[in-house]
mmCIF file of C-alpha atoms in Angstrom:
data_model
loop_
_atom_site.group_PDB
_atom_site.id
_atom_site.type_symbol
_atom_site.label_atom_id
_atom_site.label_comp_id
_atom_site.label_asym_id
_atom_site.label_seq_id
_atom_site.Cartn_x
_atom_site.Cartn_y
_atom_site.Cartn_z
ATOM 1 C CA LEU A 1303 87.365 102.105 70.385
ATOM 2 C CA ALA A 1304 84.833 103.019 67.702
ATOM 3 C CA GLN A 1305 88.095 102.831 65.545
ATOM 4 C CA ALA A 1306 88.515 98.880 66.413
ATOM 5 C CA MET A 1307 85.109 98.285 65.813
ATOM 6 C CA GLN A 1308 85.532 100.269 62.138
ATOM 7 C CA ALA A 1309 88.134 97.773 62.045
ATOM 8 C CA ARG A 1310 86.050 94.990 62.363
ATOM 9 C CA ALA A 1311 83.844 96.401 59.273
ATOM 10 C CA VAL A 1312 86.932 97.319 57.509
ATOM 11 C CA LEU A 1313 88.794 93.990 57.391
ATOM 12 C CA GLY A 1314 85.711 91.578 56.547
ATOM 13 C CA PRO A 1315 85.009 88.015 57.210
ATOM 14 C CA VAL A 1316 87.076 86.534 60.090
ATOM 15 C CA ARG A 1317 88.435 83.240 58.449
ATOM 16 C CA SER A 1318 90.064 85.484 55.704
ATOM 17 C CA LEU A 1319 92.016 87.856 58.005
ATOM 18 C CA SER A 1320 95.616 87.299 59.590
ATOM 19 C CA VAL A 1321 96.859 86.908 63.228
ATOM 20 C CA HIS A 1322 96.879 90.595 63.507
ATOM 21 C CA ALA A 1323 93.453 91.326 61.864
ATOM 22 C CA LEU A 1324 91.422 88.156 64.072
ATOM 23 C CA ARG A 1325 93.226 90.447 67.201
ATOM 24 C CA LEU A 1326 91.789 93.600 65.907
ATOM 25 C CA THR A 1327 87.981 91.642 65.119
ATOM 26 C CA ARG A 1328 88.160 89.956 68.550
ATOM 27 C CA LEU A 1329 88.818 93.111 70.502
ATOM 28 C CA ALA A 1330 85.881 94.823 68.066
ATOM 29 C CA MET A 1331 83.519 92.257 69.159
ATOM 30 C CA SER A 1332 84.197 92.387 72.493
ATOM 31 C CA ILE A 1333 83.635 95.961 72.704
ATOM 32 C CA GLU A 1334 80.483 95.669 70.701
ATOM 33 C CA SER A 1335 79.240 92.865 73.348
ATOM 34 C CA GLY A 1336 80.180 95.710 76.081
ATOM 35 C CA SER A 1337 82.974 92.747 77.825
ATOM 36 C CA SER A 1338 85.767 95.436 77.209
ATOM 37 C CA ALA A 1339 84.416 97.233 80.155
ATOM 38 C CA GLU A 1340 85.102 94.066 82.182
ATOM 39 C CA LEU A 1341 88.741 94.122 81.152
ATOM 40 C CA LYS A 1342 90.492 92.980 84.324
ATOM 41 C CA PRO A 1343 93.166 96.171 85.946
ATOM 42 C CA TRP A 1344 96.912 96.693 84.592
ATOM 43 C CA ARG A 1345 99.507 96.462 86.728
ATOM 44 C CA LEU A 1346 101.654 98.736 87.685
ATOM 45 C CA SER A 1347 105.717 98.580 86.734
ATOM 46 C CA ALA A 1348 108.249 100.652 86.304
ATOM 47 C CA SER A 1349 111.440 100.794 83.854
ATOM 48 C CA VAL A 1350 114.325 102.639 83.713
ATOM 49 C CA VAL A 1351 116.064 103.990 80.628
ATOM 50 C CA VAL A 1352 120.198 103.920 82.551
ATOM 51 C CA LEU A 1353 122.153 105.838 80.403
ATOM 52 C CA ALA A 1354 126.404 106.054 80.779
ATOM 53 C CA PRO A 1355 128.866 108.311 79.174
ATOM 54 C CA HIS A 1356 129.980 106.529 75.542
ATOM 55 C CA GLY A 1357 134.009 105.932 76.963
ATOM 56 C CA SER A 1358 132.750 104.283 80.491
ATOM 57 C CA VAL A 1359 131.063 100.924 79.206
ATOM 58 C CA PRO A 1360 132.407 98.004 76.807
ATOM 59 C CA ASP A 1361 131.745 97.856 73.271
ATOM 60 C CA CYS A 1362 129.381 95.317 71.968
ATOM 61 C CA SER A 1363 128.980 92.817 68.667
ATOM 62 C CA LEU A 1364 126.400 95.429 67.390
ATOM 63 C CA THR A 1365 128.221 98.732 68.502
ATOM 64 C CA GLY A 1366 128.841 100.226 65.498
ATOM 65 C CA ILE A 1367 125.947 98.898 63.465
ATOM 66 C CA ALA A 1368 124.778 102.086 62.903
ATOM 67 C CA ALA A 1369 125.754 104.030 59.154
ATOM 68 C CA ASP A 1370 128.443 106.831 59.122
ATOM 69 C CA SER A 1371 125.800 109.326 58.660
ATOM 70 C CA ALA A 1372 124.107 108.677 61.462
ATOM 71 C CA PRO A 1373 124.644 111.188 64.312
ATOM 72 C CA ARG A 1374 126.207 109.656 67.046
ATOM 73 C CA GLN A 1375 125.656 110.217 70.970
ATOM 74 C CA ASP A 1376 128.177 110.938 73.513
ATOM 75 C CA TYR A 1377 126.565 107.871 75.851
ATOM 76 C CA ARG A 1378 125.241 104.451 75.593
ATOM 77 C CA VAL A 1379 121.880 102.917 76.818
ATOM 78 C CA CYS A 1380 121.608 99.912 79.059
ATOM 79 C CA MET A 1381 119.689 97.330 77.458
ATOM 80 C CA LEU A 1382 118.868 93.783 78.145
ATOM 81 C CA LYS A 1383 117.597 90.818 76.137
ATOM 82 C CA ARG A 1384 114.834 89.116 78.123
ATOM 83 C CA ALA A 1385 114.906 85.704 78.539
ATOM 84 C CA ALA A 1386 113.340 83.236 75.769
ATOM 85 C CA ARG A 1387 111.310 81.329 78.186
ATOM 86 C CA SER A 1388 109.433 84.556 79.230
ATOM 87 C CA SER A 1389 105.496 85.108 78.805
ATOM 88 C CA PHE A 1390 105.638 88.515 78.028
ATOM 89 C CA MET A 1391 108.202 90.030 75.042
ATOM 90 C CA PRO A 1392 110.530 86.677 75.115
ATOM 91 C CA ASP A 1393 113.907 87.553 73.489
ATOM 92 C CA THR A 1394 113.135 91.129 73.428
ATOM 93 C CA MET A 1395 115.696 93.773 74.331
ATOM 94 C CA VAL A 1396 114.430 95.981 76.851
ATOM 95 C CA PHE A 1397 115.375 98.790 79.686
ATOM 96 C CA PRO A 1398 115.304 97.484 83.311
ATOM 97 C CA GLY A 1399 112.446 97.212 84.879
ATOM 98 C CA GLY A 1400 109.331 95.133 86.019
ATOM 99 C CA ALA A 1401 106.571 95.115 87.996
ATOM 100 C CA VAL A 1402 105.584 97.205 90.858
ATOM 101 C CA ASP A 1403 104.869 95.624 94.016
ATOM 102 C CA ALA A 1404 103.672 95.839 98.126
ATOM 103 C CA ALA A 1405 107.153 95.331 99.032
ATOM 104 C CA ASP A 1406 107.628 98.824 97.057
ATOM 105 C CA VAL A 1407 105.284 100.539 99.175
ATOM 106 C CA ALA A 1408 106.614 99.555 102.098
ATOM 107 C CA THR A 1409 109.741 100.434 100.971
ATOM 108 C CA ALA A 1410 108.709 103.884 100.414
ATOM 109 C CA SER A 1411 106.745 104.494 103.344
ATOM 110 C CA GLN A 1412 109.803 103.656 105.453
ATOM 111 C CA LEU A 1413 112.547 105.731 103.803
ATOM 112 C CA LEU A 1414 111.390 108.566 101.752
ATOM 113 C CA VAL A 1415 110.196 111.633 103.114
ATOM 114 C CA GLY A 1416 110.040 114.443 100.126
ATOM 115 C CA ALA A 1417 107.341 115.778 97.945
ATOM 116 C CA LEU A 1418 106.730 112.719 95.750
ATOM 117 C CA SER A 1419 103.160 111.300 96.361
ATOM 118 C CA SER A 1420 102.872 107.794 97.828
ATOM 119 C CA GLN A 1421 102.070 106.218 94.696
ATOM 120 C CA GLU A 1422 104.718 107.894 92.646
ATOM 121 C CA ALA A 1423 107.339 107.685 95.297
ATOM 122 C CA SER A 1424 106.346 103.587 95.129
ATOM 123 C CA VAL A 1425 106.804 103.530 91.913
ATOM 124 C CA ARG A 1426 110.215 105.176 91.692
ATOM 125 C CA CYS A 1427 111.252 102.708 94.500
ATOM 126 C CA GLY A 1428 110.324 100.056 92.602
ATOM 127 C CA ALA A 1429 112.186 100.793 89.724
ATOM 128 C CA VAL A 1430 115.166 101.178 91.402
ATOM 129 C CA ARG A 1431 114.830 97.991 93.036
ATOM 130 C CA GLU A 1432 113.934 96.187 89.709
ATOM 131 C CA VAL A 1433 117.300 97.774 87.800
ATOM 132 C CA PHE A 1434 119.496 97.010 90.921
ATOM 133 C CA GLU A 1435 118.286 93.336 90.487
ATOM 134 C CA GLU A 1436 118.173 93.124 86.792
ATOM 135 C CA SER A 1437 121.260 94.522 85.892
ATOM 136 C CA GLY A 1438 123.478 95.462 89.331
ATOM 137 C CA VAL A 1439 123.305 99.444 88.587
ATOM 138 C CA CYS A 1440 122.902 100.934 91.966
ATOM 139 C CA ILE A 1441 121.108 103.994 92.539
ATOM 140 C CA PHE A 1442 121.169 104.784 95.686
ATOM 141 C CA GLU A 1443 122.041 107.619 98.021
ATOM 142 C CA PRO A 1444 124.817 107.922 99.528
ATOM 143 C CA LYS A 1445 126.824 105.656 97.026
ATOM 144 C CA VAL A 1446 127.528 102.471 97.996
ATOM 145 C CA ASP A 1447 130.655 100.163 96.897
ATOM 146 C CA PHE A 1448 129.988 96.678 96.985
ATOM 147 C CA SER A 1449 132.102 93.767 95.946
ATOM 148 C CA SER A 1450 131.566 91.576 93.484
ATOM 149 C CA ASP A 1451 130.455 88.779 95.319
ATOM 150 C CA GLU A 1452 127.948 90.605 97.693
ATOM 151 C CA LEU A 1453 126.357 92.698 95.138
ATOM 152 C CA LEU A 1454 125.559 89.312 93.452
ATOM 153 C CA ALA A 1455 124.596 87.845 96.572
ATOM 154 C CA TRP A 1456 122.330 90.963 97.110
ATOM 155 C CA ARG A 1457 120.950 90.399 93.631
ATOM 156 C CA HIS A 1458 120.263 87.282 94.404
ATOM 157 C CA ARG A 1459 118.672 87.598 97.800
ATOM 158 C CA VAL A 1460 116.639 90.589 96.415
ATOM 159 C CA HIS A 1461 115.136 88.778 93.089
ATOM 160 C CA GLN A 1462 114.139 85.970 95.182
ATOM 161 C CA GLN A 1463 111.911 88.347 97.726
ATOM 162 C CA SER A 1464 111.431 91.868 96.662
ATOM 163 C CA SER A 1465 111.006 92.732 100.386
ATOM 164 C CA GLU A 1466 114.737 92.402 100.629
ATOM 165 C CA PHE A 1467 115.311 95.210 99.176
ATOM 166 C CA GLN A 1468 114.319 97.025 102.103
ATOM 167 C CA LYS A 1469 116.708 95.325 104.515
ATOM 168 C CA MET A 1470 119.538 95.609 102.273
ATOM 169 C CA CYS A 1471 119.143 99.644 101.976
ATOM 170 C CA CYS A 1472 118.297 99.685 106.002
ATOM 171 C CA ASP A 1473 122.068 97.435 106.541
ATOM 172 C CA LEU A 1474 123.895 99.545 104.183
ATOM 173 C CA GLY A 1475 122.102 102.860 105.606
ATOM 174 C CA VAL A 1476 121.310 103.911 101.767
ATOM 175 C CA THR A 1477 118.049 104.952 100.190
ATOM 176 C CA PRO A 1478 116.830 104.884 96.673
ATOM 177 C CA ALA A 1479 117.528 107.551 94.823
ATOM 178 C CA VAL A 1480 114.612 108.386 93.478
ATOM 179 C CA ASP A 1481 114.777 112.099 92.518
ATOM 180 C CA SER A 1482 117.667 111.680 90.342
ATOM 181 C CA LEU A 1483 115.316 109.855 88.040
ATOM 182 C CA HIS A 1484 113.490 111.718 85.494
ATOM 183 C CA TYR A 1485 110.035 111.133 84.574
ATOM 184 C CA TRP A 1486 109.956 110.136 80.290
ATOM 185 C CA CYS A 1487 106.543 108.667 79.538
ATOM 186 C CA SER A 1488 104.216 106.078 80.394
ATOM 187 C CA PHE A 1489 102.595 102.951 78.182
ATOM 188 C CA ILE A 1490 99.491 101.455 78.998
ATOM 189 C CA THR A 1491 99.745 97.671 77.514
ATOM 190 C CA PRO A 1492 97.150 97.513 73.986
ATOM 191 C CA ASP A 1493 93.678 95.993 75.020
ATOM 192 C CA ILE A 1494 94.447 92.584 72.778
ATOM 193 C CA GLU A 1495 98.087 92.224 74.715
ATOM 194 C CA HIS A 1496 96.469 92.942 77.904
ATOM 195 C CA SER A 1497 93.729 90.405 77.174
ATOM 196 C CA ARG A 1498 95.875 87.884 76.155
ATOM 197 C CA LEU A 1499 98.519 87.856 79.513
ATOM 198 C CA LYS A 1500 97.072 86.008 82.226
ATOM 199 C CA LYS A 1501 97.745 88.635 84.851
ATOM 200 C CA GLY A 1502 97.042 91.594 82.513
ATOM 201 C CA GLY A 1503 99.477 93.965 81.436
ATOM 202 C CA PHE A 1504 101.014 97.072 82.724
ATOM 203 C CA ASP A 1505 101.149 100.781 82.880
ATOM 204 C CA ALA A 1506 104.135 100.694 82.608
ATOM 205 C CA ARG A 1507 106.335 104.164 83.869
ATOM 206 C CA PHE A 1508 109.486 104.927 82.160
ATOM 207 C CA TYR A 1509 112.228 107.028 83.699
ATOM 208 C CA ILE A 1510 115.614 108.184 82.414
ATOM 209 C CA TRP A 1511 118.600 108.283 84.766
ATOM 210 C CA VAL A 1512 121.793 110.184 84.236
ATOM 211 C CA PRO A 1513 125.161 109.297 86.415
ATOM 212 C CA HIS A 1514 126.973 112.736 87.132
ATOM 213 C CA GLU A 1515 130.296 111.608 85.328
ATOM 214 C CA LYS A 1516 132.349 112.277 88.246
ATOM 215 C CA ASP A 1517 130.993 109.929 90.469
ATOM 216 C CA GLN A 1518 132.200 106.688 91.261
ATOM 217 C CA THR A 1519 128.411 105.113 89.774
ATOM 218 C CA ALA A 1520 129.318 106.441 85.956
ATOM 219 C CA SER A 1521 132.873 104.409 86.207
ATOM 220 C CA LYS A 1522 131.298 101.203 87.366
ATOM 221 C CA LEU A 1523 128.675 100.787 85.033
ATOM 222 C CA GLY A 1524 130.379 98.999 82.861
ATOM 223 C CA ALA A 1525 130.601 95.680 85.059
ATOM 224 C CA ALA A 1526 126.973 95.392 85.136
ATOM 225 C CA LEU A 1527 125.314 92.419 84.178
ATOM 226 C CA ALA A 1528 122.539 90.366 83.209
ATOM 227 C CA ASP A 1529 120.372 88.380 86.010
ATOM 228 C CA ALA A 1530 120.654 85.467 83.695
ATOM 229 C CA GLN A 1531 117.062 84.468 85.177
ATOM 230 C CA GLU A 1532 114.785 86.852 83.632
ATOM 231 C CA THR A 1533 117.064 88.454 81.523
ATOM 232 C CA SER A 1534 119.975 86.674 79.357
ATOM 233 C CA GLU A 1535 122.581 89.655 77.757
ATOM 234 C CA LEU A 1536 123.033 93.084 78.327
ATOM 235 C CA VAL A 1537 124.642 95.038 76.152
ATOM 236 C CA TRP A 1538 125.274 99.238 76.464
ATOM 237 C CA LEU A 1539 124.138 100.783 72.407
ATOM 238 C CA THR A 1540 123.987 104.313 71.388
ATOM 239 C CA PRO A 1541 120.403 105.441 70.973
ATOM 240 C CA SER A 1542 121.522 105.134 66.668
ATOM 241 C CA GLU A 1543 123.085 102.089 66.992
ATOM 242 C CA ALA A 1544 119.587 100.382 68.684
ATOM 243 C CA LEU A 1545 117.789 101.581 65.843
ATOM 244 C CA ALA A 1546 120.078 100.692 63.067
ATOM 245 C CA ALA A 1547 120.533 97.149 64.987
ATOM 246 C CA VAL A 1548 116.212 96.830 64.343
ATOM 247 C CA GLU A 1549 116.645 98.061 60.666
ATOM 248 C CA ALA A 1550 119.174 95.245 60.200
ATOM 249 C CA GLU A 1551 116.876 92.913 62.179
ATOM 250 C CA ARG A 1552 119.717 92.275 64.652
ATOM 251 C CA ILE A 1553 117.451 92.445 67.759
ATOM 252 C CA ALA A 1554 113.944 92.699 68.469
ATOM 253 C CA LEU A 1555 112.007 96.144 70.285
ATOM 254 C CA VAL A 1556 108.758 96.705 70.687
ATOM 255 C CA PRO A 1557 106.758 100.141 70.222
ATOM 256 C CA PRO A 1558 107.705 102.501 73.421
ATOM 257 C CA GLN A 1559 111.309 101.296 73.494
ATOM 258 C CA TRP A 1560 111.791 102.198 69.780
ATOM 259 C CA TYR A 1561 109.757 105.193 70.389
ATOM 260 C CA ILE A 1562 112.094 106.216 73.122
ATOM 261 C CA LEU A 1563 115.074 105.813 71.252
ATOM 262 C CA LYS A 1564 113.782 107.537 68.410
ATOM 263 C CA GLU A 1565 113.087 110.611 70.606
ATOM 264 C CA LEU A 1566 116.716 110.410 72.280
ATOM 265 C CA ALA A 1567 118.362 110.035 68.933
ATOM 266 C CA ASP A 1568 116.424 112.843 67.146
ATOM 267 C CA ALA A 1569 116.864 115.076 69.794
ATOM 268 C CA CYS A 1570 119.622 114.142 72.493
ATOM 269 C CA PRO A 1571 122.969 114.191 70.845
ATOM 270 C CA THR A 1572 124.822 114.849 73.725
ATOM 271 C CA LEU A 1573 124.276 113.774 77.532
ATOM 272 C CA THR A 1574 123.992 117.179 78.821
ATOM 273 C CA LEU A 1575 120.890 117.598 76.921
ATOM 274 C CA VAL A 1576 118.886 114.728 78.254
ATOM 275 C CA PRO A 1577 117.816 116.273 82.070
ATOM 276 C CA ARG A 1578 116.571 119.286 79.923
ATOM 277 C CA TYR A 1579 114.901 117.470 77.073
ATOM 278 C CA ALA A 1580 113.178 115.254 79.582
ATOM 279 C CA ALA A 1581 111.479 118.118 81.430
ATOM 280 C CA SER A 1582 110.279 119.701 78.586
ATOM 281 C CA THR A 1583 106.879 119.728 77.530
ATOM 282 C CA ASP A 1584 107.185 119.604 73.867
ATOM 283 C CA ARG A 1585 108.330 116.130 73.767
ATOM 284 C CA ALA A 1586 106.090 113.734 72.010
ATOM 285 C CA LEU A 1587 105.825 111.353 74.262
ATOM 286 C CA GLN A 1588 105.402 113.678 77.730
ATOM 287 C CA ARG A 1589 101.750 113.498 78.384
ATOM 288 C CA ASP A 1590 99.962 113.661 82.152
ATOM 289 C CA TYR A 1591 98.334 110.683 81.094
ATOM 290 C CA PRO A 1592 99.493 107.527 79.985
ATOM 291 C CA ILE A 1593 99.661 106.877 76.735
ATOM 292 C CA LYS A 1594 97.289 103.711 74.829
ATOM 293 C CA PRO A 1595 97.993 102.748 71.764
ATOM 294 C CA TYR A 1596 94.637 101.694 69.872
ATOM 295 C CA PRO A 1597 95.014 99.932 66.245
ATOM 296 C CA VAL A 1598 94.400 101.514 62.855
ATOM 297 C CA ALA A 1599 92.833 99.181 60.208
ATOM 298 C CA LEU A 1600 95.152 99.977 57.073
ATOM 299 C CA SER A 1601 93.884 99.057 53.929
ATOM 300 C CA ARG A 1602 95.481 96.999 51.792
ATOM 301 C CA GLU A 1603 96.585 99.520 49.459
ATOM 302 C CA GLU A 1604 97.777 101.674 52.714
ATOM 303 C CA GLN A 1605 99.859 98.443 53.657
ATOM 304 C CA GLY A 1606 101.647 98.322 50.268
ATOM 305 C CA LEU A 1607 102.593 101.955 51.152
ATOM 306 C CA VAL A 1608 103.782 101.333 54.479
ATOM 307 C CA LEU A 1609 105.722 98.577 53.362
ATOM 308 C CA GLN A 1610 107.429 100.064 50.350
ATOM 309 C CA ARG A 1611 108.758 102.694 53.043
ATOM 310 C CA ILE A 1612 109.870 100.661 55.495
ATOM 311 C CA LYS A 1613 111.552 97.339 53.303
ATOM 312 C CA GLY A 1614 110.976 98.398 49.698
ATOM 313 C CA GLY A 1615 107.973 96.057 48.908
ATOM 314 C CA THR A 1616 104.891 96.048 47.643
ATOM 315 C CA GLU A 1617 103.211 93.047 48.563
ATOM 316 C CA ALA A 1618 100.653 94.178 51.479
ATOM 317 C CA ALA A 1619 100.289 89.933 52.179
ATOM 318 C CA ASP A 1620 101.373 86.607 51.636
ATOM 319 C CA ALA A 1621 98.975 84.193 49.860
ATOM 320 C CA ASP A 1622 97.591 82.914 52.664
ATOM 321 C CA GLY A 1623 96.559 86.545 53.675
ATOM 322 C CA LYS A 1624 99.696 86.949 55.956
ATOM 323 C CA GLN A 1625 99.473 90.421 56.969
ATOM 324 C CA HIS A 1626 103.134 92.302 56.837
ATOM 325 C CA ALA A 1627 102.031 95.834 58.076
ATOM 326 C CA PHE A 1628 100.219 97.299 60.680
ATOM 327 C CA ALA A 1629 100.032 100.371 62.471
ATOM 328 C CA LEU A 1630 98.950 102.110 66.519
ATOM 329 C CA ALA A 1631 97.840 105.025 66.934
ATOM 330 C CA PHE A 1632 98.813 107.741 69.613
ATOM 331 C CA PRO A 1633 97.416 110.318 71.299
ATOM 332 C CA GLY A 1634 97.229 113.020 69.075
ATOM 333 C CA ASP A 1635 96.168 111.029 65.360
ATOM 334 C CA GLU A 1636 92.773 111.335 64.401
ATOM 335 C CA LYS A 1637 91.398 108.363 64.705
ATOM 336 C CA HIS A 1638 93.089 107.519 68.579
ATOM 337 C CA PRO A 1639 89.633 106.833 69.856
ATOM 338 C CA VAL A 1640 90.152 108.529 73.756
ATOM 339 C CA PHE A 1641 92.398 111.449 73.161
ATOM 340 C CA PRO A 1642 92.447 112.217 69.186
ATOM 341 C CA GLY A 1643 93.644 114.950 67.138
ATOM 342 C CA CYS A 1644 92.328 117.391 64.191
ATOM 343 C CA ILE A 1645 91.299 116.151 61.048
ATOM 344 C CA GLY A 1646 94.228 114.819 59.313
ATOM 345 C CA ALA A 1647 96.596 115.057 62.266
ATOM 346 C CA ARG A 1648 99.507 111.675 62.469
ATOM 347 C CA HIS A 1649 100.814 110.447 65.481
ATOM 348 C CA ARG A 1650 101.264 106.921 64.668
ATOM 349 C CA LEU A 1651 104.062 103.697 64.245
ATOM 350 C CA ASN A 1652 103.653 101.678 60.956
ATOM 351 C CA MET A 1653 105.019 98.830 61.624
ATOM 352 C CA THR A 1654 106.121 95.802 59.671
ATOM 353 C CA GLY A 1655 106.728 91.995 61.078
ATOM 354 C CA GLU A 1656 104.824 90.092 63.976
ATOM 355 C CA MET A 1657 104.497 91.551 67.504
ATOM 356 C CA GLY A 1658 106.777 90.999 69.796
ATOM 357 C CA LYS A 1659 109.213 90.132 66.952
ATOM 358 C CA LYS A 1660 111.939 91.068 64.802
ATOM 359 C CA MET A 1661 109.388 94.085 63.479
ATOM 360 C CA GLN A 1662 110.549 97.731 61.872
ATOM 361 C CA PHE A 1663 109.318 100.719 62.439
ATOM 362 C CA GLU A 1664 108.272 104.224 60.965
ATOM 363 C CA LEU A 1665 107.133 107.124 62.924
ATOM 364 C CA ASP A 1666 104.102 108.987 60.834
ATOM 365 C CA LYS A 1667 103.915 111.892 62.611
ATOM 366 C CA PHE A 1668 102.056 115.578 61.573
ATOM 367 C CA VAL A 1669 100.353 116.906 64.295
ATOM 368 C CA PRO A 1670 99.465 120.920 63.439
ATOM 369 C CA GLU A 1671 100.553 123.466 65.834
ATOM 370 C CA GLY A 1672 98.234 124.408 68.661
ATOM 371 C CA SER A 1673 96.971 122.512 71.502
ATOM 372 C CA LEU A 1674 96.081 118.863 70.983
ATOM 373 C CA PRO A 1675 92.160 118.657 71.223
ATOM 374 C CA LEU A 1676 91.565 116.102 73.734
ATOM 375 C CA LYS A 1677 88.183 114.131 74.600
ATOM 376 C CA ALA A 1678 87.143 113.520 78.211
ATOM 377 C CA ALA A 1679 88.640 109.911 79.078
ATOM 378 C CA THR A 1680 85.245 107.640 80.034
ATOM 379 C CA SER A 1681 85.743 106.479 84.052
ATOM 380 C CA LYS A 1682 85.747 102.711 81.994
ATOM 381 C CA TRP A 1683 88.878 103.816 79.653
ATOM 382 C CA TYR A 1684 91.399 101.954 82.406
ATOM 383 C CA SER A 1685 91.653 100.902 85.854
ATOM 384 C CA LEU A 1686 95.088 100.300 87.841
ATOM 385 C CA ALA A 1687 95.206 97.063 90.158
ATOM 386 C CA LYS A 1688 95.980 97.722 93.651
ATOM 387 C CA LEU A 1689 99.177 97.336 95.121
#
């Protein structure tokens, strides 16, 4: 919070600011007036990074966009393009997922028995439901063999009424295979975007799902399709291909998706490594608390350096003052106001472009060895909406 207030002082008069700087200033003003403590609660959502063996899913127009020198993974990731009319991240590539609702709580309480907490079970039920609804990928126990017509009919029914998911499971004698989801991380929508959205932002839980190669589910992943309602296109890309497509401005990503793909590209060249890496405590995004990025005020000189590294340019802004480079601090960065690292520590995404559109990214990470010194989060830091 202090960082946002500092941003206001650094950025100067409101009338000369870019859109991004204006948003930072408005956030600082709300903090100073105390209204930030009255932010509406965040909503729970769940997304699944669905992986598939490389040869089990079809190529797309973006396949092979990565440079020859880039490491090639032996798997691909399911990516969905959000509908242009969407109020949240239109035309952006995302992983299948969406908001968790009361029907998911009912499904979890009726169908699941295990060690998971009731909230975690509900979130995972919501994740499986959203994946089924948006892509047609089935994460169930035991495995279910739909005909094409049956699959489309049930997807439509679940889309129309989420409580139909529980009915479908009961009719078919299956349960959501929630234990097969590997927890990856949790991102909270930053305050600026959270305030803009009518219903508020999300505490978005991300999971990884790896099908067994000998399982019939893996062989049927190639038939996955976008729902043509909330999403307009479904593609399968290796992490390296997806990152290269962003760099070439062929697709748009937002920070959580980009960072997850970056981790996969850097650390998991093979599908068999993914579950082990998901369980590692050494991952940058492995935290026992949600990750809430905070804006970092960049000077004109810093913006120029970011632009030089990412795009080869040096101009930080157009003549009208429109800002081209900005940054978000993650836990461990010295300027993260809630979970700061030591002096000089860096854990941030530098970005060019406009948030939610075709941006380019640079990970700036230098966290010295040793445990991350964390301040205790205040009770006013964030709250969850009731399901």
